[in-house]
């Protein structure tokens, strides 16, 4: 999955084409995704705006490929920010790879969209799509993409 993560980031930052499109591309460009933790505050704000203005419904939203691309891009971007902040690589895992590496996770993490891309950060095992989808779909949430990322990053000493 590391190659897939890199492809998403490279495609976005070089303004390439996503098969199926990329929802909210213009808004993402306005977020100034510069690899900083502060940029994740802008991601939180963007997700809040989409949640309150569009009021997306989870299943209908995920049925659109461009929306899936949007969520995966954010997921891989969060990993990029963690890696940049910590100075240490993030290793991406598919659901099956995660189970192969951490079999006990089966009881805590069911196979679903949120667990389709997980990662090992410098601190722990992390499911970025969980905080992203909670922020986007839950009517009242205290879940922050930035706070979740900060909890999985260590400052490079």
PDB file of C-alpha atoms in Angstrom:
ATOM      1  CA  UNK A   1       0.000   0.000   0.000  1.00  0.00           C
ATOM      2  CA  UNK A   2       2.965   2.331   0.294  1.00  0.00           C
ATOM      3  CA  UNK A   3       3.012   2.636  -3.506  1.00  0.00           C
ATOM      4  CA  UNK A   4      -0.703   3.412  -3.578  1.00  0.00           C
ATOM      5  CA  UNK A   5      -0.266   6.112  -0.937  1.00  0.00           C
ATOM      6  CA  UNK A   6       2.581   7.679  -2.891  1.00  0.00           C
ATOM      7  CA  UNK A   7       0.543   7.551  -6.112  1.00  0.00           C
ATOM      8  CA  UNK A   8      -2.373   9.425  -4.511  1.00  0.00           C
ATOM      9  CA  UNK A   9      -0.095  12.122  -3.133  1.00  0.00           C
ATOM     10  CA  UNK A  10       1.934  12.504  -6.332  1.00  0.00           C
ATOM     11  CA  UNK A  11      -1.191  12.612  -8.476  1.00  0.00           C
ATOM     12  CA  UNK A  12      -2.735  15.342  -6.326  1.00  0.00           C
ATOM     13  CA  UNK A  13       0.389  17.468  -5.983  1.00  0.00           C
ATOM     14  CA  UNK A  14       1.175  17.274  -9.713  1.00  0.00           C
ATOM     15  CA  UNK A  15      -2.475  18.001 -10.556  1.00  0.00           C
ATOM     16  CA  UNK A  16      -2.811  14.638 -12.259  1.00  0.00           C
ATOM     17  CA  UNK A  17      -5.999  12.792 -13.107  1.00  0.00           C
ATOM     18  CA  UNK A  18      -7.696  10.433 -10.683  1.00  0.00           C
ATOM     19  CA  UNK A  19      -9.638   7.574 -12.299  1.00  0.00           C
ATOM     20  CA  UNK A  20     -13.225   8.446 -11.421  1.00  0.00           C
ATOM     21  CA  UNK A  21     -12.291  12.012 -10.499  1.00  0.00           C
ATOM     22  CA  UNK A  22     -11.519  13.727  -7.209  1.00  0.00           C
ATOM     23  CA  UNK A  23     -14.364  15.339  -5.289  1.00  0.00           C
ATOM     24  CA  UNK A  24     -13.718  18.738  -3.727  1.00  0.00           C
ATOM     25  CA  UNK A  25     -10.479  19.179  -5.693  1.00  0.00           C
ATOM     26  CA  UNK A  26     -10.748  22.989  -5.791  1.00  0.00           C
ATOM     27  CA  UNK A  27     -11.452  23.124  -2.048  1.00  0.00           C
ATOM     28  CA  UNK A  28      -8.481  20.832  -1.378  1.00  0.00           C
ATOM     29  CA  UNK A  29      -6.238  23.144  -3.370  1.00  0.00           C
ATOM     30  CA  UNK A  30      -7.460  26.079  -1.283  1.00  0.00           C
ATOM     31  CA  UNK A  31      -6.508  24.203   1.906  1.00  0.00           C
ATOM     32  CA  UNK A  32      -2.805  24.766   1.206  1.00  0.00           C
ATOM     33  CA  UNK A  33      -1.810  21.183   1.960  1.00  0.00           C
ATOM     34  CA  UNK A  34       1.788  22.000   2.836  1.00  0.00           C
ATOM     35  CA  UNK A  35       2.597  18.946   4.956  1.00  0.00           C
ATOM     36  CA  UNK A  36       2.272  20.723   8.305  1.00  0.00           C
ATOM     37  CA  UNK A  37       0.138  19.799  11.277  1.00  0.00           C
ATOM     38  CA  UNK A  38      -1.543  23.187  10.827  1.00  0.00           C
ATOM     39  CA  UNK A  39      -2.754  22.048   7.411  1.00  0.00           C
ATOM     40  CA  UNK A  40      -4.757  19.352   9.177  1.00  0.00           C
ATOM     41  CA  UNK A  41      -6.718  22.131  10.914  1.00  0.00           C
ATOM     42  CA  UNK A  42      -7.699  23.233   7.401  1.00  0.00           C
ATOM     43  CA  UNK A  43      -8.659  19.639   6.571  1.00  0.00           C
ATOM     44  CA  UNK A  44     -10.846  19.547   9.707  1.00  0.00           C
ATOM     45  CA  UNK A  45     -12.487  22.807   8.592  1.00  0.00           C
ATOM     46  CA  UNK A  46     -13.088  21.490   5.078  1.00  0.00           C
ATOM     47  CA  UNK A  47     -14.700  18.328   6.444  1.00  0.00           C
ATOM     48  CA  UNK A  48     -16.869  20.466   8.751  1.00  0.00           C
ATOM     49  CA  UNK A  49     -18.016  22.602   5.806  1.00  0.00           C
ATOM     50  CA  UNK A  50     -18.906  19.546   3.725  1.00  0.00           C
ATOM     51  CA  UNK A  51     -20.738  17.950   6.670  1.00  0.00           C
ATOM     52  CA  UNK A  52     -22.823  21.045   7.413  1.00  0.00           C
ATOM     53  CA  UNK A  53     -23.504  22.238   3.849  1.00  0.00           C
ATOM     54  CA  UNK A  54     -23.913  18.972   1.946  1.00  0.00           C
ATOM     55  CA  UNK A  55     -24.925  16.679   4.825  1.00  0.00           C
ATOM     56  CA  UNK A  56     -23.504  13.598   3.113  1.00  0.00           C
ATOM     57  CA  UNK A  57     -24.928  10.166   3.867  1.00  0.00           C
ATOM     58  CA  UNK A  58     -22.199   7.575   4.388  1.00  0.00           C
ATOM     59  CA  UNK A  59     -23.263   4.820   1.972  1.00  0.00           C
ATOM     60  CA  UNK A  60     -24.407   7.153  -0.806  1.00  0.00           C
ATOM     61  CA  UNK A  61     -21.197   9.177  -0.479  1.00  0.00           C
ATOM     62  CA  UNK A  62     -19.005   6.075  -0.715  1.00  0.00           C
ATOM     63  CA  UNK A  63     -20.845   4.852  -3.805  1.00  0.00           C
ATOM     64  CA  UNK A  64     -19.142   7.643  -5.775  1.00  0.00           C
ATOM     65  CA  UNK A  65     -15.564   6.887  -6.853  1.00  0.00           C
ATOM     66  CA  UNK A  66     -14.532  10.558  -6.754  1.00  0.00           C
ATOM     67  CA  UNK A  67     -15.637  10.701  -3.101  1.00  0.00           C
ATOM     68  CA  UNK A  68     -13.637   7.568  -2.278  1.00  0.00           C
ATOM     69  CA  UNK A  69     -10.604   9.163  -3.959  1.00  0.00           C
ATOM     70  CA  UNK A  70     -11.134  12.271  -1.805  1.00  0.00           C
ATOM     71  CA  UNK A  71     -11.179  10.236   1.410  1.00  0.00           C
ATOM     72  CA  UNK A  72      -8.179   8.096   0.420  1.00  0.00           C
ATOM     73  CA  UNK A  73      -6.213  11.195  -0.534  1.00  0.00           C
ATOM     74  CA  UNK A  74      -6.911  12.706   2.885  1.00  0.00           C
ATOM     75  CA  UNK A  75      -5.979   9.426   4.556  1.00  0.00           C
ATOM     76  CA  UNK A  76      -2.630   9.223   2.792  1.00  0.00           C
ATOM     77  CA  UNK A  77      -2.035  12.936   3.317  1.00  0.00           C
ATOM     78  CA  UNK A  78      -2.461  12.478   7.080  1.00  0.00           C
ATOM     79  CA  UNK A  79       0.233   9.787   6.939  1.00  0.00           C
ATOM     80  CA  UNK A  80       2.444  12.150   4.948  1.00  0.00           C
ATOM     81  CA  UNK A  81       2.043  14.827   7.641  1.00  0.00           C
ATOM     82  CA  UNK A  82       2.864  12.339  10.400  1.00  0.00           C
ATOM     83  CA  UNK A  83       5.989  11.203   8.534  1.00  0.00           C
ATOM     84  CA  UNK A  84       7.100  14.772   7.878  1.00  0.00           C
ATOM     85  CA  UNK A  85       6.452  15.855  11.469  1.00  0.00           C
ATOM     86  CA  UNK A  86       8.217  12.885  13.033  1.00  0.00           C
ATOM     87  CA  UNK A  87      10.985  12.448  10.482  1.00  0.00           C
ATOM     88  CA  UNK A  88      10.083   8.745  10.389  1.00  0.00           C
ATOM     89  CA  UNK A  89       8.305   6.750   7.707  1.00  0.00           C
ATOM     90  CA  UNK A  90       4.718   5.587   7.920  1.00  0.00           C
ATOM     91  CA  UNK A  91       4.058   2.079   6.614  1.00  0.00           C
ATOM     92  CA  UNK A  92       0.695   1.512   4.933  1.00  0.00           C
ATOM     93  CA  UNK A  93      -1.262  -1.716   5.250  1.00  0.00           C
ATOM     94  CA  UNK A  94      -4.327  -3.083   3.497  1.00  0.00           C
ATOM     95  CA  UNK A  95      -6.847  -4.800   5.737  1.00  0.00           C
ATOM     96  CA  UNK A  96      -5.419  -8.232   4.945  1.00  0.00           C
ATOM     97  CA  UNK A  97      -1.832  -7.039   5.447  1.00  0.00           C
ATOM     98  CA  UNK A  98      -2.855  -5.588   8.802  1.00  0.00           C
ATOM     99  CA  UNK A  99      -4.359  -8.913   9.873  1.00  0.00           C
ATOM    100  CA  UNK A 100      -1.264 -10.793   8.710  1.00  0.00           C
ATOM    101  CA  UNK A 101       0.915  -8.495  10.785  1.00  0.00           C
ATOM    102  CA  UNK A 102      -1.368  -7.961  13.782  1.00  0.00           C
ATOM    103  CA  UNK A 103      -3.828 -10.909  13.889  1.00  0.00           C
ATOM    104  CA  UNK A 104      -5.442  -9.749  17.149  1.00  0.00           C
ATOM    105  CA  UNK A 105      -6.698  -6.619  15.384  1.00  0.00           C
ATOM    106  CA  UNK A 106      -9.478  -8.699  13.792  1.00  0.00           C
ATOM    107  CA  UNK A 107     -11.473  -8.481  17.027  1.00  0.00           C
ATOM    108  CA  UNK A 108     -11.129  -4.682  17.266  1.00  0.00           C
ATOM    109  CA  UNK A 109     -11.183  -3.623  13.618  1.00  0.00           C
ATOM    110  CA  UNK A 110     -13.840  -5.133  11.345  1.00  0.00           C
ATOM    111  CA  UNK A 111     -13.277  -5.131   7.603  1.00  0.00           C
ATOM    112  CA  UNK A 112     -14.927  -1.989   6.243  1.00  0.00           C
ATOM    113  CA  UNK A 113     -14.052   1.153   4.297  1.00  0.00           C
ATOM    114  CA  UNK A 114     -12.339   2.770   7.298  1.00  0.00           C
ATOM    115  CA  UNK A 115      -9.977  -0.187   7.729  1.00  0.00           C
ATOM    116  CA  UNK A 116      -9.165  -0.551   4.023  1.00  0.00           C
ATOM    117  CA  UNK A 117      -6.073   1.640   4.532  1.00  0.00           C
ATOM    118  CA  UNK A 118      -4.313   1.502   7.892  1.00  0.00           C
ATOM    119  CA  UNK A 119      -0.777   2.292   8.876  1.00  0.00           C
ATOM    120  CA  UNK A 120       2.022   1.786  11.316  1.00  0.00           C
ATOM    121  CA  UNK A 121       3.233   5.179  12.532  1.00  0.00           C
ATOM    122  CA  UNK A 122       6.321   5.981  14.611  1.00  0.00           C
ATOM    123  CA  UNK A 123       4.063   5.640  17.673  1.00  0.00           C
ATOM    124  CA  UNK A 124       1.437   2.978  16.995  1.00  0.00           C
ATOM    125  CA  UNK A 125      -1.074   1.337  14.685  1.00  0.00           C
ATOM    126  CA  UNK A 126      -3.383   3.992  13.190  1.00  0.00           C
ATOM    127  CA  UNK A 127      -6.650   4.067  11.209  1.00  0.00           C
ATOM    128  CA  UNK A 128      -6.747   7.577   9.668  1.00  0.00           C
ATOM    129  CA  UNK A 129      -9.976   6.965   7.750  1.00  0.00           C
ATOM    130  CA  UNK A 130     -11.750   6.547  11.090  1.00  0.00           C
ATOM    131  CA  UNK A 131     -11.118  10.124  12.254  1.00  0.00           C
ATOM    132  CA  UNK A 132     -11.723  11.471   8.738  1.00  0.00           C
ATOM    133  CA  UNK A 133     -15.087   9.743   8.327  1.00  0.00           C
ATOM    134  CA  UNK A 134     -16.186  10.584  11.857  1.00  0.00           C
ATOM    135  CA  UNK A 135     -15.447  14.254  11.216  1.00  0.00           C
ATOM    136  CA  UNK A 136     -17.298  14.122   7.909  1.00  0.00           C
ATOM    137  CA  UNK A 137     -20.371  12.081   8.800  1.00  0.00           C
ATOM    138  CA  UNK A 138     -21.082  12.375  12.530  1.00  0.00           C
ATOM    139  CA  UNK A 139     -23.509  15.237  13.283  1.00  0.00           C
ATOM    140  CA  UNK A 140     -21.723  16.057  16.542  1.00  0.00           C
ATOM    141  CA  UNK A 141     -18.111  15.050  16.774  1.00  0.00           C
ATOM    142  CA  UNK A 142     -15.122  16.012  18.809  1.00  0.00           C
ATOM    143  CA  UNK A 143     -12.916  13.834  16.574  1.00  0.00           C
ATOM    144  CA  UNK A 144     -10.186  15.916  14.979  1.00  0.00           C
ATOM    145  CA  UNK A 145      -8.009  14.750  12.124  1.00  0.00           C
ATOM    146  CA  UNK A 146      -5.193  16.916  13.441  1.00  0.00           C
ATOM    147  CA  UNK A 147      -5.416  15.633  17.019  1.00  0.00           C
ATOM    148  CA  UNK A 148      -5.523  12.048  15.776  1.00  0.00           C
ATOM    149  CA  UNK A 149      -2.429  12.670  13.664  1.00  0.00           C
ATOM    150  CA  UNK A 150      -0.586  14.408  16.506  1.00  0.00           C
ATOM    151  CA  UNK A 151      -1.286  11.427  18.742  1.00  0.00           C
ATOM    152  CA  UNK A 152       0.463   9.200  16.171  1.00  0.00           C
ATOM    153  CA  UNK A 153       3.480  11.414  15.583  1.00  0.00           C
ATOM    154  CA  UNK A 154       6.626  12.085  17.537  1.00  0.00           C
ATOM    155  CA  UNK A 155       8.726  15.152  17.063  1.00  0.00           C
ATOM    156  CA  UNK A 156      12.047  14.475  15.429  1.00  0.00           C
ATOM    157  CA  UNK A 157      14.600  15.193  18.161  1.00  0.00           C
TER     158      UNK A 157
END
